[in-house]
XYZ file of N, CA and C in Angstrom:
402
model
N -129.580 -139.105 -198.072
C -128.496 -137.849 -198.924
C -129.020 -136.949 -198.927
N -128.698 -136.028 -198.276
C -129.244 -134.312 -198.360
C -128.582 -133.785 -199.403
N -127.208 -133.998 -199.403
C -126.431 -133.713 -200.871
C -124.877 -134.281 -201.374
N -125.085 -134.310 -202.168
C -124.337 -135.372 -202.748
C -123.332 -134.165 -204.075
N -121.755 -134.624 -203.609
C -121.242 -133.611 -204.781
C -120.092 -134.656 -205.381
N -120.175 -134.765 -206.604
C -118.962 -135.412 -207.333
C -118.444 -134.395 -208.358
N -116.841 -134.619 -208.443
C -116.273 -133.853 -209.379
C -116.688 -132.437 -209.630
N -116.683 -131.531 -208.698
C -116.711 -130.267 -208.919
C -115.956 -129.162 -208.745
N -116.145 -128.459 -209.429
C -115.323 -127.308 -209.683
C -115.842 -125.757 -210.109
N -115.122 -124.900 -209.477
C -115.775 -123.037 -209.915
C -114.321 -123.136 -209.347
N -114.479 -122.095 -211.246
C -113.191 -120.995 -211.233
C -113.725 -119.581 -211.597
N -113.440 -118.476 -211.081
C -113.487 -117.055 -211.816
C -112.377 -116.731 -212.428
N -112.729 -116.104 -213.703
C -111.782 -115.717 -214.581
C -110.726 -116.360 -214.713
N -110.470 -118.260 -214.908
C -109.956 -119.297 -215.168
C -108.920 -119.397 -213.695
N -109.600 -118.722 -212.757
C -108.615 -119.121 -211.330
C -109.491 -120.091 -210.571
N -109.038 -121.369 -210.271
C -109.882 -122.037 -209.734
C -110.159 -122.049 -208.314
N -111.163 -122.157 -207.913
C -111.427 -121.280 -206.220
C -112.052 -122.825 -205.252
N -111.960 -123.784 -205.854
C -112.791 -124.776 -205.376
C -112.522 -126.039 -206.266
N -112.325 -126.868 -206.108
C -112.148 -128.784 -206.086
C -112.300 -129.440 -205.339
N -113.526 -130.445 -205.799
C -114.106 -130.877 -204.650
C -114.439 -132.637 -205.454
N -113.762 -133.551 -204.991
C -113.804 -135.209 -205.709
C -115.408 -135.724 -205.054
N -115.669 -135.907 -203.931
C -116.765 -136.218 -203.626
C -117.084 -135.680 -201.759
N -118.195 -135.386 -202.311
C -119.227 -134.995 -200.270
C -119.917 -135.194 -200.107
N -120.558 -136.074 -199.086
C -121.715 -136.723 -198.857
C -122.112 -135.756 -197.471
N -123.528 -135.145 -197.756
C -123.827 -134.377 -196.404
C -125.470 -135.331 -196.166
N -125.421 -136.090 -195.244
C -126.425 -136.357 -194.511
C -127.492 -135.591 -194.191
N -128.380 -135.581 -193.965
C -129.834 -135.017 -193.516
C -129.513 -134.520 -191.718
N -130.001 -133.803 -191.261
C -129.901 -133.814 -189.940
C -128.414 -133.385 -189.190
N -127.364 -133.848 -190.110
C -125.802 -133.724 -189.673
C -125.479 -131.982 -189.597
N -125.003 -131.652 -188.808
C -123.968 -130.242 -188.484
C -122.746 -130.880 -189.057
N -122.681 -129.651 -189.619
C -121.045 -129.632 -190.665
C -120.331 -128.748 -189.956
N -119.174 -128.346 -190.050
C -118.528 -127.355 -189.936
C -117.254 -126.926 -190.967
N -117.232 -125.993 -191.381
C -116.683 -125.896 -192.721
C -115.809 -125.021 -192.256
N -114.320 -125.393 -192.485
C -113.291 -124.951 -191.542
C -112.024 -124.182 -193.377
N -111.146 -123.423 -192.816
C -110.237 -122.817 -193.744
C -109.489 -121.456 -193.887
N -108.614 -121.060 -194.932
C -108.548 -119.824 -194.425
C -109.145 -119.460 -195.950
N -108.929 -117.817 -195.736
C -109.735 -116.966 -196.662
C -109.301 -117.223 -197.953
N -110.270 -116.871 -198.643
C -110.052 -117.576 -200.244
C -109.796 -119.314 -200.536
N -110.016 -120.152 -199.609
C -110.172 -121.244 -199.606
C -111.461 -121.525 -200.361
N -112.651 -121.292 -200.590
C -113.660 -121.806 -201.165
C -114.883 -121.593 -200.218
N -115.120 -121.767 -199.381
C -115.967 -121.663 -197.946
C -117.147 -121.155 -198.810
N -117.330 -120.085 -198.612
C -118.309 -118.790 -199.098
C -118.986 -119.856 -200.514
N -117.677 -120.112 -201.680
C -118.316 -120.377 -202.719
C -119.068 -121.746 -202.362
N -118.644 -122.569 -201.765
C -119.381 -123.940 -201.611
C -120.795 -123.715 -201.212
N -120.962 -122.964 -199.985
C -122.174 -122.494 -199.220
C -123.071 -122.185 -200.258
N -122.357 -120.981 -201.519
C -123.212 -120.238 -201.858
C -123.809 -120.935 -203.439
N -123.074 -122.318 -203.951
C -123.039 -123.542 -204.700
C -124.286 -124.165 -204.195
N -124.413 -124.726 -202.528
C -125.750 -125.316 -201.683
C -126.280 -124.686 -201.460
N -126.754 -123.697 -201.930
C -127.638 -122.877 -201.230
C -128.478 -122.276 -202.635
N -127.958 -122.879 -203.608
C -128.308 -123.038 -205.448
C -128.142 -121.572 -205.497
N -127.318 -120.639 -205.389
C -127.206 -118.803 -205.815
C -126.338 -119.225 -206.574
N -125.078 -119.909 -206.883
C -124.056 -120.195 -207.240
C -124.133 -121.311 -208.194
N -123.701 -121.295 -209.957
C -123.168 -122.248 -210.488
C -122.345 -123.056 -210.589
N -122.007 -124.222 -210.537
C -120.265 -124.506 -210.053
C -120.001 -124.601 -211.883
N -118.566 -124.469 -212.087
C -118.042 -124.499 -213.313
C -118.404 -125.706 -214.203
N -118.268 -126.724 -213.046
C -118.246 -128.252 -213.478
C -118.588 -129.405 -212.174
N -119.489 -130.065 -212.734
C -119.408 -131.048 -212.408
C -120.814 -131.185 -211.371
N -120.900 -132.601 -210.338
C -122.700 -132.974 -210.030
C -122.954 -132.411 -208.924
N -124.455 -131.275 -208.728
C -124.717 -131.074 -207.028
C -126.113 -132.225 -207.198
N -126.363 -132.780 -206.032
C -127.319 -133.439 -205.891
C -127.930 -133.032 -204.815
N -129.572 -133.192 -204.474
C -130.157 -132.827 -203.474
C -131.342 -133.496 -203.262
N -131.395 -134.157 -202.186
C -132.382 -134.762 -201.361
C -132.658 -135.771 -202.730
N -131.931 -136.847 -203.243
C -131.918 -137.162 -204.101
C -131.924 -137.393 -205.712
N -132.148 -135.802 -205.860
C -132.110 -135.454 -207.473
C -131.191 -134.491 -208.044
N -130.815 -135.025 -208.841
C -129.387 -133.815 -209.473
C -130.235 -132.842 -209.886
N -129.491 -131.868 -209.529
C -129.639 -130.035 -209.381
C -129.914 -129.869 -210.752
N -130.941 -128.605 -211.361
C -130.023 -128.168 -212.679
C -130.249 -126.722 -212.660
N -129.287 -126.290 -213.024
C -129.228 -124.743 -212.604
C -129.760 -124.006 -213.812
N -130.118 -124.539 -215.051
C -130.701 -123.845 -215.704
C -132.036 -123.474 -216.073
N -132.299 -122.155 -216.267
C -134.129 -122.154 -216.611
C -134.148 -121.553 -214.423
N -136.127 -121.624 -214.600
C -136.438 -121.235 -213.593
C -136.595 -122.287 -212.512
N -136.071 -123.551 -212.716
C -136.391 -124.523 -211.967
C -135.415 -124.264 -210.428
N -135.006 -123.600 -210.468
C -134.033 -123.201 -209.240
C -135.213 -122.489 -207.676
N -136.019 -122.138 -207.887
C -136.893 -121.323 -207.039
C -137.221 -121.828 -205.893
N -137.726 -123.041 -206.406
C -138.556 -124.126 -205.327
C -137.322 -124.986 -204.758
N -136.056 -124.627 -204.907
C -134.903 -125.264 -204.149
C -134.346 -124.150 -203.421
N -134.686 -123.068 -203.895
C -134.382 -121.708 -203.338
C -135.218 -121.528 -201.830
N -135.937 -122.158 -201.547
C -136.991 -121.625 -200.666
C -137.079 -122.721 -199.695
N -135.957 -123.599 -199.973
C -136.119 -124.781 -198.980
C -134.627 -125.026 -198.218
N -133.588 -123.641 -198.967
C -132.498 -123.763 -198.198
C -132.362 -122.251 -198.052
N -131.573 -121.740 -196.716
C -131.599 -120.361 -196.907
C -129.618 -120.104 -196.088
N -129.069 -119.785 -196.532
C -127.895 -119.038 -196.412
C -127.902 -118.344 -195.527
N -127.077 -117.936 -193.970
C -126.719 -117.129 -193.842
C -125.600 -116.372 -193.612
N -125.541 -115.160 -194.304
C -124.525 -114.055 -194.804
C -122.673 -114.172 -193.634
N -122.172 -114.465 -194.048
C -120.773 -114.094 -192.976
C -120.659 -113.029 -192.013
N -121.288 -111.585 -192.618
C -121.631 -110.873 -191.908
C -122.513 -110.942 -190.702
N -121.855 -110.307 -189.556
C -122.629 -110.786 -188.573
C -123.935 -109.904 -188.002
N -124.370 -109.093 -188.728
C -125.661 -108.333 -188.803
C -126.518 -108.037 -190.141
N -127.313 -108.780 -189.459
C -128.839 -108.421 -191.056
C -129.315 -106.885 -190.445
N -130.074 -106.766 -189.073
C -130.721 -105.774 -188.920
C -130.261 -105.589 -187.638
N -130.358 -104.115 -187.146
C -129.869 -103.792 -185.773
C -131.036 -103.961 -184.790
N -131.447 -105.507 -184.581
C -132.692 -105.888 -184.524
C -131.906 -107.115 -182.869
N -133.496 -107.683 -182.487
C -132.751 -109.189 -181.734
C -132.281 -110.051 -182.835
N -131.437 -110.991 -182.065
C -131.165 -112.149 -182.524
C -132.283 -112.877 -182.981
N -133.230 -113.043 -182.323
C -134.920 -114.014 -182.586
C -134.979 -113.434 -183.919
N -135.130 -111.629 -184.219
C -135.746 -111.048 -185.408
C -135.343 -111.467 -186.298
N -134.212 -111.593 -186.170
C -132.984 -111.483 -187.460
C -132.916 -113.198 -188.249
N -133.408 -114.199 -186.955
C -133.091 -115.567 -187.749
C -135.067 -115.757 -187.911
N -135.990 -115.053 -187.632
C -137.359 -115.013 -187.978
C -137.348 -114.603 -189.232
N -136.545 -113.754 -189.672
C -136.769 -112.688 -191.190
C -136.908 -113.323 -192.390
N -136.507 -114.443 -192.740
C -136.567 -115.113 -193.487
C -137.939 -116.059 -193.887
N -138.182 -116.594 -192.219
C -139.738 -117.303 -192.016
C -140.895 -116.540 -192.626
N -140.685 -115.257 -192.296
C -141.924 -114.416 -191.950
C -141.704 -113.325 -193.570
N -141.032 -113.017 -194.251
C -140.828 -113.440 -195.909
C -141.417 -114.848 -196.638
N -141.166 -115.558 -196.058
C -141.751 -116.652 -197.143
C -143.317 -116.750 -196.248
N -143.777 -116.101 -195.570
C -145.321 -115.750 -194.840
C -145.777 -116.709 -194.228
N -144.883 -117.247 -193.583
C -145.312 -118.658 -192.261
C -145.714 -118.137 -190.957
N -146.778 -118.482 -190.392
C -147.783 -117.830 -189.569
C -146.693 -117.590 -188.137
N -147.194 -116.528 -187.719
C -146.425 -115.935 -186.688
C -146.542 -116.728 -185.488
N -147.198 -117.530 -185.020
C -147.036 -118.949 -183.743
C -145.825 -120.132 -184.715
N -146.291 -120.338 -185.707
C -145.052 -121.519 -186.611
C -144.028 -120.796 -186.232
N -143.712 -119.488 -186.965
C -142.158 -119.121 -187.094
C -141.831 -119.118 -185.345
N -142.109 -118.623 -184.912
C -141.636 -118.249 -183.106
C -141.337 -120.171 -182.811
N -141.929 -120.962 -182.872
C -141.267 -122.374 -182.514
C -140.373 -122.666 -183.604
N -140.576 -122.398 -184.651
C -138.919 -122.643 -185.258
C -137.845 -121.970 -185.248
N -138.326 -120.559 -184.876
C -136.644 -120.092 -184.511
C -136.132 -120.279 -182.849
N -137.183 -121.098 -182.129
C -136.963 -121.350 -180.927
C -135.922 -122.660 -181.154
N -136.540 -123.486 -182.158
C -135.664 -124.599 -182.645
C -134.383 -124.639 -183.173
N -134.549 -123.356 -183.739
C -132.999 -123.414 -184.182
C -131.658 -122.296 -183.481
N -132.490 -122.009 -182.827
C -131.624 -121.588 -181.572
C -130.900 -122.278 -180.778
N -132.091 -123.329 -180.099
C -131.396 -124.136 -179.206
C -130.668 -125.067 -180.163
N -130.944 -125.388 -181.130
C -129.901 -126.521 -182.669
C -128.429 -125.931 -182.207
N -128.209 -124.532 -182.442
C -127.133 -124.217 -182.593
C -126.791 -123.460 -180.511
N -127.375 -123.494 -180.057
C -127.339 -123.443 -178.580
C -126.746 -122.133 -178.428
N -128.095 -121.289 -179.185
C -128.096 -120.002 -178.657
C -129.162 -119.298 -178.455
N -129.978 -120.363 -177.180
C -130.878 -119.606 -176.869
C -130.746 -118.297 -175.890
N -129.880 -118.449 -174.722
C -129.469 -117.234 -173.939
C -129.473 -116.025 -174.732
N -129.097 -115.897 -175.780
C -128.709 -114.314 -176.836
C -130.399 -114.528 -177.610
N -131.523 -115.403 -177.438
C -133.070 -115.004 -178.057
C -133.135 -113.572 -177.974
N -132.980 -112.669 -177.080
C -133.235 -110.849 -176.954
C -132.178 -110.393 -176.734
N -130.895 -110.922 -177.166
C -129.577 -109.448 -177.348
C -130.350 -109.277 -178.828
N -129.627 -107.636 -178.816
C -129.322 -106.994 -180.222
C -128.266 -107.314 -180.726
N -128.180 -107.658 -182.065
C -127.114 -107.661 -183.097
C -126.457 -106.332 -182.924
N -125.276 -106.609 -182.719
C -123.984 -105.242 -182.871
C -122.749 -105.790 -183.261
């Protein structure tokens, strides 16, 4: 199990934007997250990327309970990348945009190239490899 959520809520200024009883996400699965504006999609993604602490409930990652206190999140944040909803990171190619987080983590150039190609294939975007972001 990659992620497990139990009785999770997130509130902003007393307004509950997320209320999840149970979710189990298996490693290797592709998941779609659908809903209207304001339904908590981005909030959930930020919690799953360890960028935002839930108001209540439990989050488990790779079989371990996630502790949002102190400096314990840095190792988890190195394992998960959240691609923001804005379509453009930089006005460069799709390949370069996907490669950037790997470059920041100082992953070898040859290895980065293979990882980027794999990611593009996984989401069916091989044909857009050299397309410019716009």
